[in-house]
Coordinates of C-alpha atoms and ligand atoms in Angstrom, one line a residue:
M22 CA 22.0 5.3 -12.9
T23 CA 21.2 3.4 -9.7
P24 CA 19.1 0.2 -10.6
S25 CA 15.6 0.3 -9.1
V26 CA 15.3 -3.5 -9.0
A27 CA 17.9 -5.5 -7.0
E28 CA 19.2 -8.8 -8.4
P29 CA 18.7 -11.6 -8.0
V30 CA 14.9 -11.5 -8.1
Y31 CA 12.7 -14.3 -6.8
F32 CA 10.9 -16.1 -9.7
N33 CA 8.9 -19.3 -9.4
G34 CA 11.1 -20.8 -6.7
Q35 CA 14.4 -19.6 -8.0
F36 CA 16.7 -16.6 -7.4
L37 CA 17.7 -15.3 -10.8
P38 CA 18.9 -12.2 -12.7
L39 CA 15.9 -10.3 -14.0
A40 CA 16.8 -11.1 -17.6
E41 CA 16.5 -14.8 -16.9
T42 CA 12.9 -14.6 -15.9
H43 CA 10.2 -15.3 -18.5
V44 CA 6.4 -15.0 -18.2
S45 CA 4.1 -16.5 -20.8
P46 CA 1.8 -14.0 -22.6
L47 CA -0.9 -16.5 -21.6
D48 CA -0.3 -15.8 -17.9
R49 CA -3.5 -14.8 -16.4
G50 CA -1.9 -11.8 -14.7
F51 CA -1.1 -10.5 -18.2
L52 CA -4.4 -11.5 -19.8
Y53 CA -6.9 -10.7 -17.0
G54 CA -5.0 -8.9 -14.2
D55 CA -5.8 -12.1 -12.3
G56 CA -3.4 -11.9 -9.3
V57 CA -2.4 -10.3 -6.1
Y58 CA 0.5 -8.3 -4.6
E59 CA 2.0 -6.9 -1.5
M60 CA 4.5 -4.2 -0.7
I61 CA 6.5 -4.5 2.5
P62 CA 8.8 -1.7 3.7
V63 CA 12.2 -2.7 5.1
Y64 CA 14.1 -0.5 7.4
S65 CA 17.8 -1.1 8.3
R66 CA 17.3 -4.5 6.5
Q67 CA 14.4 -5.5 8.7
A68 CA 11.0 -6.1 7.2
F69 CA 8.5 -3.9 9.0
R70 CA 5.2 -5.6 10.2
V71 CA 6.1 -8.5 7.9
D72 CA 3.6 -10.9 9.6
E73 CA 0.8 -8.5 9.1
H74 CA 1.7 -8.0 5.4
L75 CA 1.9 -11.7 4.8
K76 CA -1.5 -12.2 6.6
R77 CA -3.0 -9.5 4.3
L78 CA -1.5 -11.4 1.3
A79 CA -3.0 -14.7 2.5
G80 CA -6.4 -12.9 3.0
T81 CA -6.3 -11.5 -0.6
L82 CA -5.3 -14.9 -2.0
A83 CA -8.2 -16.6 -0.2
G84 CA -10.4 -13.7 -1.4
I85 CA -9.7 -14.6 -5.0
K86 CA -9.7 -18.4 -4.3
L87 CA -6.0 -18.9 -5.2
P88 CA -4.2 -21.3 -2.8
N89 CA -1.2 -19.6 -1.2
P90 CA 1.9 -21.0 -2.9
L91 CA 4.1 -20.5 0.2
D92 CA 3.5 -20.7 3.9
L93 CA 4.5 -17.9 6.3
A94 CA 8.0 -19.4 6.8
G95 CA 8.4 -19.8 3.0
W96 CA 7.6 -16.2 2.2
K97 CA 9.8 -15.0 5.1
A98 CA 12.8 -17.0 3.7
V99 CA 12.2 -15.4 0.2
I100 CA 12.1 -11.9 1.8
E101 CA 15.2 -12.5 3.9
K102 CA 17.2 -13.6 0.9
L103 CA 16.1 -10.6 -1.2
V104 CA 16.8 -8.2 1.6
A105 CA 20.3 -9.7 2.2
A106 CA 21.2 -9.5 -1.5
A107 CA 20.0 -5.9 -2.2
P108 CA 22.5 -3.1 -1.8
W109 CA 20.2 -0.7 0.2
E110 CA 19.5 -0.5 4.0
D111 CA 15.9 0.7 3.4
Q112 CA 14.1 -1.3 0.8
S113 CA 10.6 -2.0 -0.4
I114 CA 9.8 -5.7 -1.1
Y115 CA 7.2 -6.3 -3.8
L116 CA 5.6 -9.7 -4.0
Q117 CA 3.2 -10.9 -6.7
V118 CA 1.3 -14.1 -7.4
T119 CA -0.9 -14.7 -10.4
R120 CA -3.1 -17.6 -11.3
G121 CA -0.4 -18.8 -13.9
A122 CA -0.6 -19.6 -17.6
D123 CA -3.0 -22.2 -19.0
N124 CA -2.7 -23.2 -22.8
K125 CA -5.8 -21.2 -23.7
R126 CA -7.8 -18.1 -22.7
D127 CA -10.8 -18.9 -20.6
H128 CA -12.3 -16.6 -17.9
A129 CA -13.0 -19.6 -15.5
F130 CA -10.1 -20.9 -13.3
P131 CA -7.5 -23.1 -15.1
P132 CA -7.0 -26.7 -14.0
T133 CA -5.2 -27.2 -10.7
T134 CA -2.2 -28.4 -12.6
V135 CA -1.5 -24.9 -13.7
T136 CA 1.0 -23.4 -11.1
P137 CA 0.7 -19.8 -10.0
T138 CA 3.4 -17.4 -11.1
R139 CA 5.4 -16.1 -8.2
F140 CA 7.6 -13.0 -8.4
A141 CA 9.3 -10.9 -5.8
F142 CA 12.0 -8.2 -5.8
S143 CA 13.5 -5.5 -3.8
S144 CA 13.7 -1.8 -4.6
P145 CA 15.1 1.2 -2.7
L146 CA 12.7 2.7 -0.2
V147 CA 12.7 6.4 -0.3
A148 CA 10.5 8.2 2.3
P149 CA 9.3 11.7 1.4
S150 CA 12.0 14.3 2.0
A151 CA 11.9 16.7 5.0
E152 CA 11.3 19.5 2.5
I153 CA 8.1 17.7 1.1
R154 CA 7.0 16.9 4.6
A155 CA 7.4 20.5 5.7
R156 CA 5.3 21.7 2.8
G157 CA 2.8 18.9 2.6
V158 CA 1.3 17.8 -0.7
A159 CA -1.6 18.8 -3.0
V160 CA -4.3 16.3 -3.9
I161 CA -7.5 16.2 -6.0
S162 CA -10.7 14.3 -5.3
V163 CA -12.3 12.1 -7.9
P164 CA -15.2 9.7 -8.1
D165 CA -14.2 6.2 -6.9
Q166 CA -14.7 4.1 -9.9
R167 CA -13.1 0.8 -8.5
W168 CA -15.0 -2.4 -8.1
A169 CA -16.7 -3.5 -4.9
R170 CA -13.8 -5.5 -3.3
C171 CA -11.3 -2.7 -2.6
D172 CA -10.2 -4.6 0.6
L173 CA -8.3 -7.1 -1.7
K174 CA -4.8 -6.1 -2.7
V175 CA -5.2 -7.3 -6.4
I176 CA -3.0 -6.3 -9.3
S177 CA -6.0 -5.2 -11.4
L178 CA -5.5 -1.5 -10.6
L179 CA -6.8 0.4 -13.6
A180 CA -9.2 2.6 -11.8
N181 CA -6.5 3.5 -9.2
I182 CA -4.1 4.2 -12.1
L183 CA -6.5 6.5 -13.9
A184 CA -7.2 8.4 -10.7
R185 CA -3.4 8.8 -9.9
Q186 CA -2.7 9.8 -13.5
Q187 CA -5.3 12.5 -13.3
A188 CA -3.7 13.8 -10.1
V189 CA -0.3 13.8 -11.7
E190 CA -1.7 15.8 -14.7
E191 CA -3.0 18.3 -12.3
N192 CA 0.4 18.5 -10.6
C193 CA -0.9 16.7 -7.5
A194 CA 0.5 13.9 -5.5
E195 CA -2.6 11.8 -4.9
A196 CA -6.3 11.4 -5.9
L197 CA -8.8 11.0 -3.0
L198 CA -11.5 8.5 -3.9
I199 CA -15.1 9.6 -3.1
R200 CA -17.9 7.1 -3.3
D201 CA -21.6 8.1 -2.8
G202 CA -20.4 11.3 -1.1
Y203 CA -18.0 9.5 1.3
L204 CA -14.2 9.5 1.5
K205 CA -12.8 6.0 1.1
E206 CA -9.0 6.4 0.6
G207 CA -6.4 7.5 -1.8
A208 CA -5.5 5.8 -5.2
A209 CA -2.5 4.2 -3.3
S210 CA -2.9 5.4 0.3
N211 CA -5.3 5.5 3.3
I212 CA -6.5 8.9 4.3
F213 CA -7.0 10.4 7.8
V214 CA -8.8 13.6 8.8
V215 CA -8.4 15.7 11.9
K216 CA -11.2 18.0 13.2
D217 CA -11.1 19.8 16.5
G218 CA -8.2 17.6 17.8
I219 CA -10.0 14.3 17.0
L220 CA -8.5 11.9 14.5
L221 CA -11.2 10.6 12.1
A222 CA -10.5 7.4 10.1
P223 CA -12.7 5.7 7.5
P224 CA -13.9 2.3 8.7
K225 CA -12.4 -1.0 7.2
T226 CA -15.1 -2.1 4.8
Q227 CA -14.9 -3.9 1.4
L228 CA -14.6 -0.5 -0.1
M229 CA -11.2 0.3 1.4
L230 CA -7.8 -1.4 1.5
P231 CA -6.9 -2.3 5.2
G232 CA -3.6 -0.5 5.3
I233 CA -0.8 -1.8 7.5
T234 CA 0.2 1.8 8.1
Y235 CA -3.4 2.7 8.9
D236 CA -3.4 0.0 11.7
V237 CA -0.1 1.3 13.1
V238 CA -1.5 4.9 13.2
L239 CA -4.5 3.7 15.1
E240 CA -2.4 1.8 17.5
L241 CA -0.1 4.8 18.0
A242 CA -3.1 7.1 18.7
E243 CA -4.4 4.7 21.3
R244 CA -1.0 4.4 23.0
H245 CA -0.4 8.2 23.1
G246 CA -4.0 9.1 24.2
Q247 CA -4.9 10.7 20.9
P248 CA -8.7 10.7 20.5
V249 CA -10.0 8.8 17.6
K250 CA -13.3 8.3 15.9
I251 CA -13.7 5.6 13.3
G252 CA -16.6 6.2 11.0
E253 CA -17.6 7.2 7.4
I254 CA -16.3 10.6 6.5
H255 CA -18.6 12.8 4.3
E256 CA -17.1 14.9 1.6
T257 CA -18.2 18.0 3.4
E258 CA -16.3 16.9 6.6
L259 CA -13.2 16.3 4.5
R260 CA -13.4 19.8 3.1
R261 CA -13.9 21.4 6.5
A262 CA -11.0 19.4 8.1
D263 CA -8.2 21.0 10.1
E264 CA -5.8 18.4 8.8
V265 CA -5.8 15.6 6.2
W266 CA -3.0 13.1 5.8
M267 CA -2.2 10.2 3.6
T268 CA -0.6 7.0 4.9
S269 CA 1.1 4.1 3.2
S270 CA 4.2 1.9 3.5
T271 CA 6.1 4.2 1.2
K272 CA 4.8 7.6 2.2
E273 CA 4.5 6.9 5.9
I274 CA 2.4 9.8 7.3
L275 CA 2.3 12.8 4.9
A276 CA 0.3 15.9 5.3
I277 CA -2.1 17.0 2.6
T278 CA -2.2 20.8 2.5
T279 CA -4.2 21.5 -0.6
L280 CA -7.4 19.7 -1.8
D281 CA -8.9 20.6 -5.2
G282 CA -6.9 23.9 -5.2
Q283 CA -8.1 24.9 -1.7
P284 CA -6.0 25.0 1.4
V285 CA -6.6 22.3 4.0
G286 CA -7.0 24.0 7.4
N287 CA -4.5 26.8 7.5
G288 CA -2.7 25.3 4.4
K289 CA 0.2 24.0 6.5
P290 CA 0.9 20.5 8.0
G291 CA -0.9 20.4 11.4
P292 CA 0.2 19.6 14.9
V293 CA -1.6 16.2 15.2
G294 CA 0.0 15.0 12.0
E295 CA 3.5 16.2 13.1
K296 CA 3.1 14.3 16.4
M297 CA 1.9 11.1 14.6
W298 CA 4.8 11.3 12.2
Q299 CA 7.2 11.5 15.2
W300 CA 5.5 8.6 17.0
Y301 CA 5.7 6.6 13.8
Q302 CA 9.5 7.2 13.5
D303 CA 10.0 6.4 17.2
F304 CA 8.0 3.2 16.8
K305 CA 9.9 2.2 13.7
N306 CA 13.2 2.7 15.5
S307 CA 12.2 0.8 18.6
V308 CA 11.1 -2.2 16.3
M309 CA 14.4 -2.0 14.4
R310 CA 16.4 -1.9 17.7
K311 CA 14.6 -5.0 18.9
G312 CA 16.0 -6.9 15.9
Ligands
LIG29 N1 -0.2 0.9 -1.7 N2 -4.8 2.0 -0.1 C1 -4.4 1.6 -1.3 C2 -5.4 1.6 -2.4 C3 -3.1 1.2 -1.5 O1 -2.6 0.9 -2.7 C4 -2.2 1.3 -0.4 C5 -0.8 0.9 -0.5 C6 -2.7 1.7 0.9 C7 -1.9 1.7 2.1 O2 -1.5 0.5 2.5 P1 -0.2 0.1 3.4 O3 -0.2 1.1 4.6 O4 -0.3 -1.3 3.8 O5 1.0 0.4 2.5 C8 -4.0 2.0 1.0 C9 1.1 0.4 -1.9 C10 2.2 1.1 -1.2 C11 1.3 0.2 -3.4 O6 0.4 0.0 -4.2 O7 2.5 0.2 -3.8

């Protein structure tokens, strides 16, 4: 079987085989989910929007009051080394930082002498197949039971996990999270809606992760003259949509064609989503060609 984690991995300043990494059970990531992560797509061995991903990582670290253990150049050097060592052209780079392991369990932060645990590795990046894209995917909607800082990309993901698992148990690809009647995002994706040719996007608030793909989609819409409206999307608007898509670094732009067992629009991927997917591919290729 093809391994899904390339070696060496990056662990606390070293590049090691996975089997040589060791995390204490007192690590606050393990005890409390006290840590942050990033997922950066790599195409043709080039990290896509790496500065934006590392900026979001820095923002999340600041948001949980954990000093960034590496500067921009430091993270880029780690990423470059992982990318070069991995066997795949397209990869996903996972970065994680936790608040480290103290010698006791205490909710409050440990002394500053405790060093954060840093871990990063590469996996193969597999975009949705042409067949899945042609069909679109089915999703469910569920109440958003997450905390009030969903803009931070933290590793404590239990509410997202439970929502996604419910989707899987109902043979669906994703769960859309509804809070107080409004669509926020998916369990691991941002969600866009199209109505009467206008692209609707939920606003960036503390109740949504600011997706890097979300930003690219809005930039491409602007560049190609696609009308956009950014604003809260009520559940009723979601259910009346002509098109609904999910976006993320791994799914790119993927049509949602069934919501809670009902067809979205005519039940097929729509023309605006198709165009956006093509613009996204063209943009990716132009970035990769630039080197
Ligand atoms: N998830 N919203 C949530 C809750 C997410 O977890 C993600 C990404 C996104 C999309 O963000 P981006 O476009 O930057 O990938 C939105 C990643 C892929 C993950 O958890 O693995």
